[in-house]
XYZ file of C-alpha atoms in Angstrom:
561
model
C 13.113 -16.582 -41.524
C 9.964 -18.423 -40.419
C 11.582 -20.798 -37.926
C 14.995 -22.187 -36.957
C 14.309 -25.617 -38.503
C 13.785 -25.066 -42.253
C 13.899 -28.814 -42.832
C 10.792 -29.415 -40.695
C 7.921 -31.159 -42.502
C 4.262 -30.297 -42.225
C 2.974 -31.506 -38.842
C 1.203 -34.851 -38.469
C -2.387 -35.179 -37.290
C -2.687 -34.017 -33.681
C -2.907 -37.082 -31.402
C -6.042 -37.607 -29.344
C -5.865 -35.685 -26.048
C -2.887 -33.719 -27.373
C -2.618 -29.912 -27.315
C -1.039 -28.112 -30.278
C 0.570 -24.668 -30.094
C 1.474 -22.675 -33.199
C 2.901 -19.159 -32.933
C 1.911 -17.074 -35.966
C 4.022 -14.163 -34.747
C 6.119 -12.981 -31.808
C 8.824 -15.661 -31.869
C 12.033 -14.380 -33.419
C 10.835 -10.756 -33.410
C 9.565 -8.103 -31.003
C 5.945 -7.647 -32.059
C 2.937 -9.205 -33.866
C 2.401 -11.586 -30.975
C -0.105 -14.354 -31.705
C -0.386 -17.954 -30.505
C -2.961 -20.507 -31.645
C -3.837 -23.363 -29.273
C -5.693 -26.418 -30.628
C -7.435 -29.146 -28.647
C -10.026 -31.653 -29.895
C -10.462 -29.740 -33.142
C -11.165 -26.389 -31.455
C -8.920 -23.308 -31.445
C -8.110 -20.639 -28.866
C -6.059 -17.608 -29.890
C -3.889 -15.694 -27.424
C -3.149 -12.142 -28.621
C -3.251 -10.782 -32.158
C -0.786 -7.947 -32.590
C 1.180 -6.044 -35.207
C 4.858 -5.533 -35.905
C 6.101 -2.121 -36.969
C 8.234 -1.960 -40.138
C 11.963 -1.347 -40.231
C 14.021 0.785 -42.625
C 14.424 -2.084 -45.100
C 10.621 -2.301 -45.548
C 9.883 1.045 -47.259
C 6.260 2.098 -47.624
C 4.926 -0.569 -45.248
C 2.585 0.705 -42.526
C 2.140 -2.444 -40.426
C 3.100 -6.121 -40.479
C 0.435 -8.665 -39.515
C 0.593 -12.285 -38.407
C 0.009 -14.757 -41.223
C -3.612 -15.959 -40.859
C -3.288 -18.555 -43.633
C -2.955 -21.403 -41.105
C -6.386 -20.664 -39.597
C -8.139 -19.152 -42.637
C -10.094 -22.338 -43.370
C -10.835 -22.967 -39.699
C -12.371 -19.694 -38.582
C -15.513 -21.443 -37.304
C -13.337 -23.562 -34.994
C -12.129 -20.494 -33.060
C -13.708 -20.299 -29.605
C -12.247 -16.910 -28.617
C -9.347 -14.492 -28.866
C -7.801 -13.884 -25.432
C -5.978 -10.533 -25.250
C -3.413 -10.245 -22.474
C -3.144 -6.433 -22.565
C -3.761 -3.363 -24.699
C -0.449 -2.724 -26.489
C -0.481 -2.574 -30.289
C 1.893 -5.517 -30.624
C -0.807 -7.616 -28.927
C -4.090 -6.119 -30.185
C -3.234 -4.219 -33.385
C -4.098 -7.039 -35.816
C -7.509 -7.832 -34.259
C -9.452 -5.744 -36.847
C -7.815 -7.647 -39.710
C -8.703 -11.042 -38.210
C -12.271 -9.950 -37.447
C -12.682 -8.963 -41.100
C -12.530 -12.713 -41.769
C -15.071 -13.573 -39.043
C -16.659 -10.727 -37.116
C -18.308 -12.630 -34.262
C -15.200 -14.191 -32.721
C -15.469 -13.332 -28.985
C -12.752 -10.992 -27.732
C -11.736 -11.749 -24.135
C -9.710 -9.391 -21.974
C -9.644 -6.924 -19.114
C -11.784 -3.792 -19.042
C -9.075 -1.387 -20.243
C -7.749 -3.789 -22.896
C -11.188 -4.287 -24.460
C -11.926 -0.551 -24.270
C -8.783 0.128 -26.341
C -9.734 -2.635 -28.794
C -13.323 -1.412 -29.086
C -12.168 2.125 -29.928
C -9.839 0.711 -32.590
C -12.598 -1.453 -34.086
C -14.948 1.536 -34.336
C -12.488 3.039 -36.833
C -12.799 -0.180 -38.859
C -16.608 -0.127 -38.486
C -16.651 -3.477 -36.724
C -18.933 -4.124 -33.739
C -17.202 -6.852 -31.719
C -18.414 -9.484 -29.271
C -16.676 -8.525 -26.012
C -16.184 -10.645 -22.880
C -14.685 -8.621 -20.019
C -12.729 -10.670 -17.478
C -10.665 -9.815 -14.407
C -7.881 -11.396 -12.401
C -8.992 -14.361 -10.326
C -11.776 -15.158 -12.764
C -12.163 -18.523 -14.519
C -14.140 -18.876 -17.752
C -14.749 -21.765 -20.122
C -14.519 -21.255 -23.878
C -15.560 -24.496 -25.539
C -12.956 -27.100 -24.543
C -10.636 -24.507 -22.936
C -10.833 -23.572 -19.239
C -9.122 -20.201 -18.784
C -8.018 -18.712 -15.466
C -6.866 -15.102 -15.530
C -3.984 -13.897 -13.354
C -2.946 -10.302 -12.634
C 0.479 -9.375 -13.995
C 2.307 -6.078 -13.859
C 3.386 -4.434 -17.132
C 3.845 -0.933 -18.575
C 0.091 -0.678 -19.134
C -2.630 -1.239 -16.520
C -4.905 -4.282 -16.416
C -2.502 -6.805 -17.987
C -3.360 -10.476 -17.512
C -1.637 -13.824 -17.773
C -3.860 -16.743 -18.736
C -3.732 -20.360 -17.560
C -5.407 -22.591 -20.150
C -6.423 -26.059 -18.961
C -7.475 -28.903 -21.246
C -7.307 -32.691 -21.081
C -3.685 -32.382 -22.222
C -2.671 -30.330 -19.187
C -2.290 -26.710 -18.131
C -0.509 -24.037 -20.181
C 0.393 -20.771 -18.433
C 0.946 -17.883 -20.874
C 2.348 -14.770 -19.187
C 1.704 -12.244 -21.939
C 4.106 -9.348 -21.355
C 4.930 -8.958 -17.676
C 7.401 -7.868 -15.034
C 7.494 -8.049 -11.230
C 7.500 -4.419 -10.086
C 7.101 -4.615 -6.298
C 6.020 -0.972 -6.003
C 3.712 -0.456 -9.003
C 2.012 2.899 -9.421
C -1.450 1.325 -9.379
C -0.673 -1.089 -6.527
C -1.369 -4.091 -8.765
C 1.539 -6.524 -8.513
C 2.137 -9.702 -10.498
C 0.168 -12.300 -8.536
C 2.917 -14.686 -7.473
C 0.511 -16.363 -5.049
C -1.599 -17.426 -8.021
C 1.573 -18.524 -9.843
C 2.545 -20.627 -6.804
C -0.927 -22.169 -6.599
C -0.820 -23.044 -10.293
C 2.663 -24.467 -9.788
C 1.434 -26.713 -6.967
C -1.415 -27.905 -9.194
C 1.038 -28.458 -12.041
C 2.008 -26.293 -15.028
C 2.632 -28.579 -17.977
C 3.853 -25.814 -20.313
C 5.085 -22.356 -19.325
C 4.979 -19.850 -22.213
C 6.959 -16.926 -20.834
C 7.919 -13.419 -21.980
C 11.563 -13.316 -23.147
C 12.121 -9.670 -24.130
C 14.456 -8.854 -21.211
C 15.911 -12.328 -20.627
C 19.426 -11.087 -21.492
C 19.274 -8.306 -18.874
C 20.592 -9.375 -15.465
C 18.915 -8.538 -12.177
C 15.564 -6.844 -11.742
C 13.729 -4.074 -13.562
C 13.765 -0.715 -11.767
C 10.493 0.170 -10.043
C 8.225 2.632 -11.853
C 8.049 4.876 -8.758
C 11.707 5.827 -9.289
C 10.808 7.570 -12.550
C 8.614 10.186 -10.823
C 11.445 12.042 -9.016
C 13.573 12.043 -12.195
C 10.745 13.611 -14.208
C 10.163 16.075 -11.375
C 13.836 17.112 -11.501
C 13.778 17.537 -15.301
C 10.628 19.674 -15.043
C 12.250 21.805 -12.329
C 15.244 22.543 -14.606
C 13.197 23.173 -17.762
C 13.404 26.800 -18.890
C 10.671 26.782 -21.527
C 8.288 24.187 -22.909
C 8.472 20.507 -21.971
C 7.597 17.896 -24.603
C 7.281 14.299 -23.426
C 7.036 11.467 -25.947
C 5.739 8.068 -24.942
C 3.651 5.184 -26.207
C 0.055 6.287 -26.559
C -1.032 3.460 -24.249
C 1.483 4.051 -21.431
C -1.044 5.218 -18.850
C 1.416 5.083 -15.947
C 3.913 7.361 -17.676
C 1.218 9.867 -18.637
C 0.039 9.821 -15.017
C 3.551 10.704 -13.837
C 3.763 13.532 -16.386
C 0.400 14.922 -15.253
C 1.571 14.802 -11.628
C 4.884 16.516 -12.393
C 3.155 19.189 -14.487
C 0.662 19.867 -11.681
C 3.487 20.150 -9.124
C 5.302 22.733 -11.281
C 2.280 24.799 -12.277
C 2.172 23.627 -15.894
C -0.742 22.660 -18.116
C -0.674 19.514 -20.287
C -1.878 19.224 -23.893
C -2.138 15.772 -25.461
C -0.687 15.542 -28.974
C -1.480 12.714 -31.381
C -4.819 11.078 -32.199
C -4.059 7.795 -30.447
C -2.765 9.593 -27.349
C -5.939 11.680 -27.067
C -8.162 8.628 -27.657
C -6.407 6.260 -25.259
C -5.982 8.717 -22.408
C -9.636 9.730 -22.755
C -10.597 6.071 -22.324
C -8.181 5.575 -19.399
C -9.501 8.651 -17.596
C -13.128 7.679 -18.192
C -12.548 4.183 -16.765
C -10.622 5.477 -13.760
C -7.149 4.224 -14.719
C -5.847 7.801 -15.158
C -6.334 10.465 -12.481
C -6.228 13.950 -13.995
C -5.440 16.736 -11.491
C -8.069 19.519 -11.704
C -7.424 22.021 -14.486
C -4.183 20.439 -15.703
C -5.415 19.035 -19.021
C -6.101 21.532 -21.824
C -6.822 21.399 -25.554
C -3.873 21.671 -27.937
C -5.154 24.942 -29.427
C -5.213 26.530 -25.953
C -1.533 25.762 -25.375
C -0.324 28.373 -27.871
C -1.695 31.201 -25.708
C 0.220 30.106 -22.573
C 3.755 31.189 -21.613
C 6.407 28.655 -22.643
C 7.308 27.856 -19.027
C 3.715 26.868 -18.256
C 3.068 24.216 -20.905
C 3.767 20.497 -21.357
C 3.023 18.603 -24.571
C 2.385 14.870 -24.072
C 3.099 13.382 -27.475
C 3.346 10.183 -29.495
C 6.446 9.262 -31.516
C 8.927 7.925 -28.971
C 10.060 5.268 -31.486
C 10.849 7.737 -34.275
C 7.787 6.793 -36.361
C 7.932 9.059 -39.446
C 4.328 10.311 -39.241
C 4.105 10.561 -35.444
C 3.995 13.948 -33.765
C 7.548 14.025 -32.381
C 9.163 13.138 -35.729
C 7.210 15.908 -37.411
C 8.315 18.340 -34.696
C 11.936 17.318 -35.310
C 11.423 17.991 -39.032
C 9.766 21.348 -38.376
C 6.457 20.421 -40.025
C 4.229 20.261 -36.923
C 2.148 23.030 -35.399
C 4.293 22.681 -32.249
C 7.570 24.308 -33.293
C 10.471 23.134 -31.117
C 13.020 25.841 -30.329
C 16.025 26.822 -28.228
C 15.506 26.217 -24.507
C 12.753 23.618 -24.919
C 13.139 20.264 -23.138
C 12.163 17.024 -24.875
C 11.845 13.787 -22.881
C 11.740 10.428 -24.680
C 10.022 8.329 -22.025
C 10.419 4.914 -23.583
C 13.035 2.279 -24.317
C 14.238 1.514 -27.820
C 12.428 -1.273 -29.631
C 15.025 -3.280 -31.602
C 15.151 -2.061 -35.186
C 14.054 1.507 -34.331
C 17.436 2.803 -33.178
C 18.302 4.767 -36.324
C 14.874 6.384 -36.501
C 15.024 7.464 -32.849
C 18.569 8.842 -33.116
C 17.518 10.753 -36.226
C 14.723 12.402 -34.228
C 17.068 13.161 -31.306
C 19.575 14.798 -33.667
C 16.830 16.814 -35.350
C 15.508 18.106 -32.019
C 19.021 18.902 -30.778
C 19.730 20.820 -33.979
C 16.665 22.948 -33.255
C 18.158 23.899 -29.877
C 16.220 21.558 -27.590
C 17.652 19.665 -24.645
C 16.797 16.002 -25.245
C 16.486 13.711 -22.235
C 16.238 9.983 -22.971
C 16.908 6.598 -21.369
C 20.555 6.841 -22.449
C 21.274 9.897 -20.294
C 18.596 9.812 -17.550
C 16.290 7.293 -15.897
C 13.122 8.520 -17.596
C 11.849 5.061 -18.503
C 11.887 1.537 -17.149
C 11.108 -1.588 -19.111
C 7.790 -3.376 -18.876
C 9.411 -6.796 -19.231
C 10.870 -9.103 -16.572
C 14.648 -9.267 -16.392
C 16.620 -12.447 -15.750
C 16.303 -12.246 -11.956
C 12.509 -12.033 -12.153
C 12.313 -14.880 -14.661
C 14.400 -17.086 -12.349
C 11.930 -16.389 -9.546
C 9.046 -17.447 -11.766
C 10.714 -20.690 -12.787
C 11.428 -21.538 -9.150
C 7.884 -20.692 -8.024
C 6.185 -22.592 -10.837
C 8.520 -25.560 -11.392
C 7.002 -26.077 -14.857
C 7.271 -29.475 -16.570
C 7.989 -27.855 -19.972
C 9.022 -24.347 -21.017
C 8.480 -22.486 -24.278
C 10.058 -19.006 -24.351
C 7.902 -16.507 -26.291
C 7.917 -12.815 -27.235
C 11.389 -11.855 -28.383
C 14.126 -12.129 -30.947
C 16.073 -15.383 -31.234
C 18.761 -14.173 -28.802
C 16.074 -13.371 -26.205
C 14.432 -16.794 -26.595
C 17.780 -18.575 -26.251
C 18.713 -16.541 -23.147
C 15.338 -17.346 -21.571
C 15.765 -21.043 -22.350
C 19.156 -21.008 -20.612
C 17.571 -19.508 -17.484
C 14.975 -22.289 -17.413
C 17.686 -24.950 -17.640
C 19.660 -23.284 -14.823
C 16.658 -23.644 -12.504
C 16.410 -27.357 -13.158
C 14.094 -27.672 -16.159
C 15.538 -30.541 -18.263
C 17.057 -29.254 -21.510
C 14.896 -31.621 -23.558
C 11.830 -30.046 -21.957
C 12.698 -26.520 -23.129
C 11.250 -25.880 -26.567
C 12.818 -23.225 -28.792
C 10.558 -22.310 -31.680
C 9.979 -19.514 -34.131
C 6.954 -18.382 -36.083
C 5.211 -21.283 -37.769
C 6.910 -24.038 -35.762
C 4.333 -26.517 -34.442
C 4.688 -27.671 -30.818
C 2.573 -30.522 -29.432
C 1.994 -31.222 -25.748
C 1.289 -34.959 -25.568
C 1.448 -37.153 -22.445
C 3.038 -34.306 -20.496
C 5.919 -33.727 -22.953
C 6.193 -30.721 -25.270
C 8.076 -31.220 -28.523
C 8.484 -29.741 -31.993
C 6.581 -31.889 -34.538
C 6.699 -29.814 -37.719
C 6.124 -26.393 -39.199
C 3.507 -24.553 -41.232
C 4.113 -21.726 -43.745
C 4.196 -18.473 -41.843
C 5.403 -15.291 -43.529
C 5.013 -11.563 -43.105
C 1.741 -9.983 -44.209
C 2.300 -6.322 -45.087
C -0.281 -3.550 -44.744
C 0.404 -0.772 -47.241
C -2.263 1.916 -47.190
C -5.572 0.152 -47.771
C -4.024 -3.014 -49.208
C -3.387 -6.044 -47.014
C -1.078 -8.821 -48.156
C -0.621 -7.509 -51.715
C 2.923 -6.267 -51.097
C 5.470 -9.096 -51.315
C 9.187 -9.342 -50.617
C 9.800 -8.872 -54.355
C 7.964 -5.535 -54.273
C 9.987 -4.470 -51.238
C 13.178 -5.463 -53.044
C 12.131 -3.243 -55.963
C 11.447 -0.368 -53.567
C 14.855 -0.779 -51.945
C 16.493 -0.833 -55.367
C 14.682 2.374 -56.332
C 15.727 4.029 -53.082
C 19.356 2.907 -53.117
C 20.318 2.526 -56.789
C 17.938 4.673 -58.831
C 15.826 4.061 -61.905
C 16.595 3.824 -65.644
C 13.933 3.634 -68.366
C 14.836 2.724 -71.955
C 12.520 3.214 -74.929
C 13.045 2.025 -78.505
C 10.952 1.586 -81.699
C 11.939 -1.300 -84.002
C 10.871 -2.571 -87.396
C 11.238 -6.355 -87.306
C 10.614 -6.572 -91.081
C 13.701 -4.500 -91.925
C 15.592 -5.379 -88.775
C 16.225 -1.703 -87.976
C 15.830 0.442 -84.850
C 13.663 3.333 -86.046
C 13.743 5.460 -82.904
C 15.801 5.538 -79.745
C 16.984 4.102 -77.633
C 15.853 6.968 -75.421
C 17.354 6.562 -71.963
C 15.978 8.394 -68.920
C 17.536 8.052 -65.466
C 16.220 9.142 -62.060
C 17.901 9.014 -58.667
C 21.379 8.819 -60.184
C 23.951 11.552 -59.796
C 25.429 11.193 -63.296
C 24.549 13.628 -66.065
C 22.102 12.201 -68.650
C 24.744 12.704 -71.360
C 26.757 9.800 -69.971
C 24.185 7.373 -71.391
C 24.956 8.492 -74.979
C 28.005 6.246 -74.698
C 25.908 3.055 -74.533
C 23.256 3.915 -77.123
C 25.165 2.488 -80.158
C 25.688 -0.803 -78.296
C 21.965 -1.068 -77.549
C 21.107 -0.435 -81.227
C 23.650 -3.036 -82.355
C 22.346 -5.633 -79.879
C 18.733 -5.102 -80.973
C 19.500 -5.285 -84.692
C 21.664 -8.376 -84.201
C 18.872 -10.089 -82.271
C 16.248 -9.247 -84.920
C 18.589 -10.533 -87.648
C 18.871 -13.756 -85.660
C 15.093 -14.199 -85.715
C 14.035 -12.497 -82.474
C 10.718 -10.738 -83.078
C 9.049 -10.930 -79.663
C 9.071 -7.514 -77.979
C 9.525 -9.041 -74.518
C 12.670 -10.821 -75.709
C 13.999 -7.579 -77.199
C 13.252 -5.722 -73.966
C 15.310 -8.243 -71.982
C 18.220 -7.763 -74.417
C 18.074 -3.998 -73.789
C 17.897 -4.585 -70.026
C 20.944 -6.877 -70.118
C 23.111 -4.581 -72.272
C 22.356 -1.469 -70.220
C 22.529 -3.323 -66.898
C 26.000 -4.685 -67.621
C 27.227 -1.296 -68.830
C 25.831 0.608 -65.819
C 27.325 -1.921 -63.444
C 30.746 -1.794 -65.129
C 30.887 1.914 -65.922
C 28.941 3.484 -63.028
C 29.176 0.771 -60.372
C 25.399 0.851 -59.894
C 22.572 -1.699 -60.054
C 19.496 0.454 -60.766
C 16.022 -0.757 -61.618
C 15.860 -0.900 -65.433
C 12.491 -0.681 -67.190
C 12.859 -1.394 -70.953
C 10.067 -0.695 -73.455
C 10.207 -1.893 -77.088
C 7.468 -0.869 -79.537
C 7.115 -2.553 -82.929
C 6.441 -0.156 -85.806
């Protein structure tokens, strides 16, 4: 589903002094956030992230935004503004820079440090422009003011983009924690000032729009972690996002208070926390941090493993621990803390990991049974505050599934934003801000781009359908040799099945029917091997469906003697 209006035509030419907004990801899903702003023929990109695959996308590593819309206009891009350093906002940057390497990357110090480390792995040397809250920069025809916002990663920024068409305020991901661990609150004074000046379009985070009230303050997590550590008999394993600096800080503090050492587990965790510590965003108590190989020599009640894999990712450290194929072997008496909320679509994977760890004898503490995580996204109460402070002329909910966008739109209307000024869009829908009014004017093709190993975009929905069929229904190959001159089947059909519980002997029942169908077709003038293969596929497919109640993938091969 690209957008909620499948009947929309391609957009018209952008009117003079009009601003166009096209989301290439992040609307209708949680992830791969990317918005393209166009004014006077120039483009500004806000965020460029990835989406992580779900169970029905086997073999896929990452899902990228669809760059097709901008592929022929790369030279028109003034900059990529990155609101913060989470993968769903920066993860696709290397793939876009492969198309044009000198696009300036704009963001805070920590955000660009995370991006730079990622780009080194792709052997790309980027053009970086570090900005900070309160700063205003001009990128071609776009004046950008950066505003501090609070999120589950330090140094997050909202951006106010001003052009001749008006001012657009894009929040990125944000919440309004009044007691943040780093003392950096969402700058509501700047929001109010922008509101007084006039916000023509408010693009606002929707992820928690369905949740009433206010998000719990991060400081309340510290005592809960401290209590869990105090009760832990043996090792403590904490899983979190590899970029959640605040949570790692709280784990380091709790470990220090209880005389434990901390070993970081997972390449991205080691890399990101090294960067955060070097830049001063992470304060490491003296002697607390140790190498993973040193941890094995310590008593169980003196060690904490800070790990990746809180979303049940198959190759992440915690999943491998749950499966027993990691160097850290989880056992009876260990305590595992999942310090993150569930991203929609990951529930089954996470519960599978929890069950695996519980089976191994661990006590698993997660957001369902203890307050070991708070969301990084504003709840309904906080969003209402923002609407009332800003009094935006138009609203476009972003970052969330359809239900989140709709809930956010309803909040805007409740605060007095006219319903016809609230724009609901999904990926690929084109929104124009013209003469102070935002409206949907069309749509552009915008699909999923799958990364599978080293290939980008080669895997299609048809391939994924084949993979699902192989996984769920099994595989049948059929081989036959025919002589079209005599009209006889000389060998076969040889039938081989995989992934099906039935004994191979069951297929002997259908072999005479396959022979008869082939010989009848040849007698009727069919000599093309492809045509004969399809006859074999149809005969066996109908039989398997009727007799075995299965729809396997069938690969027929006919060789002419």
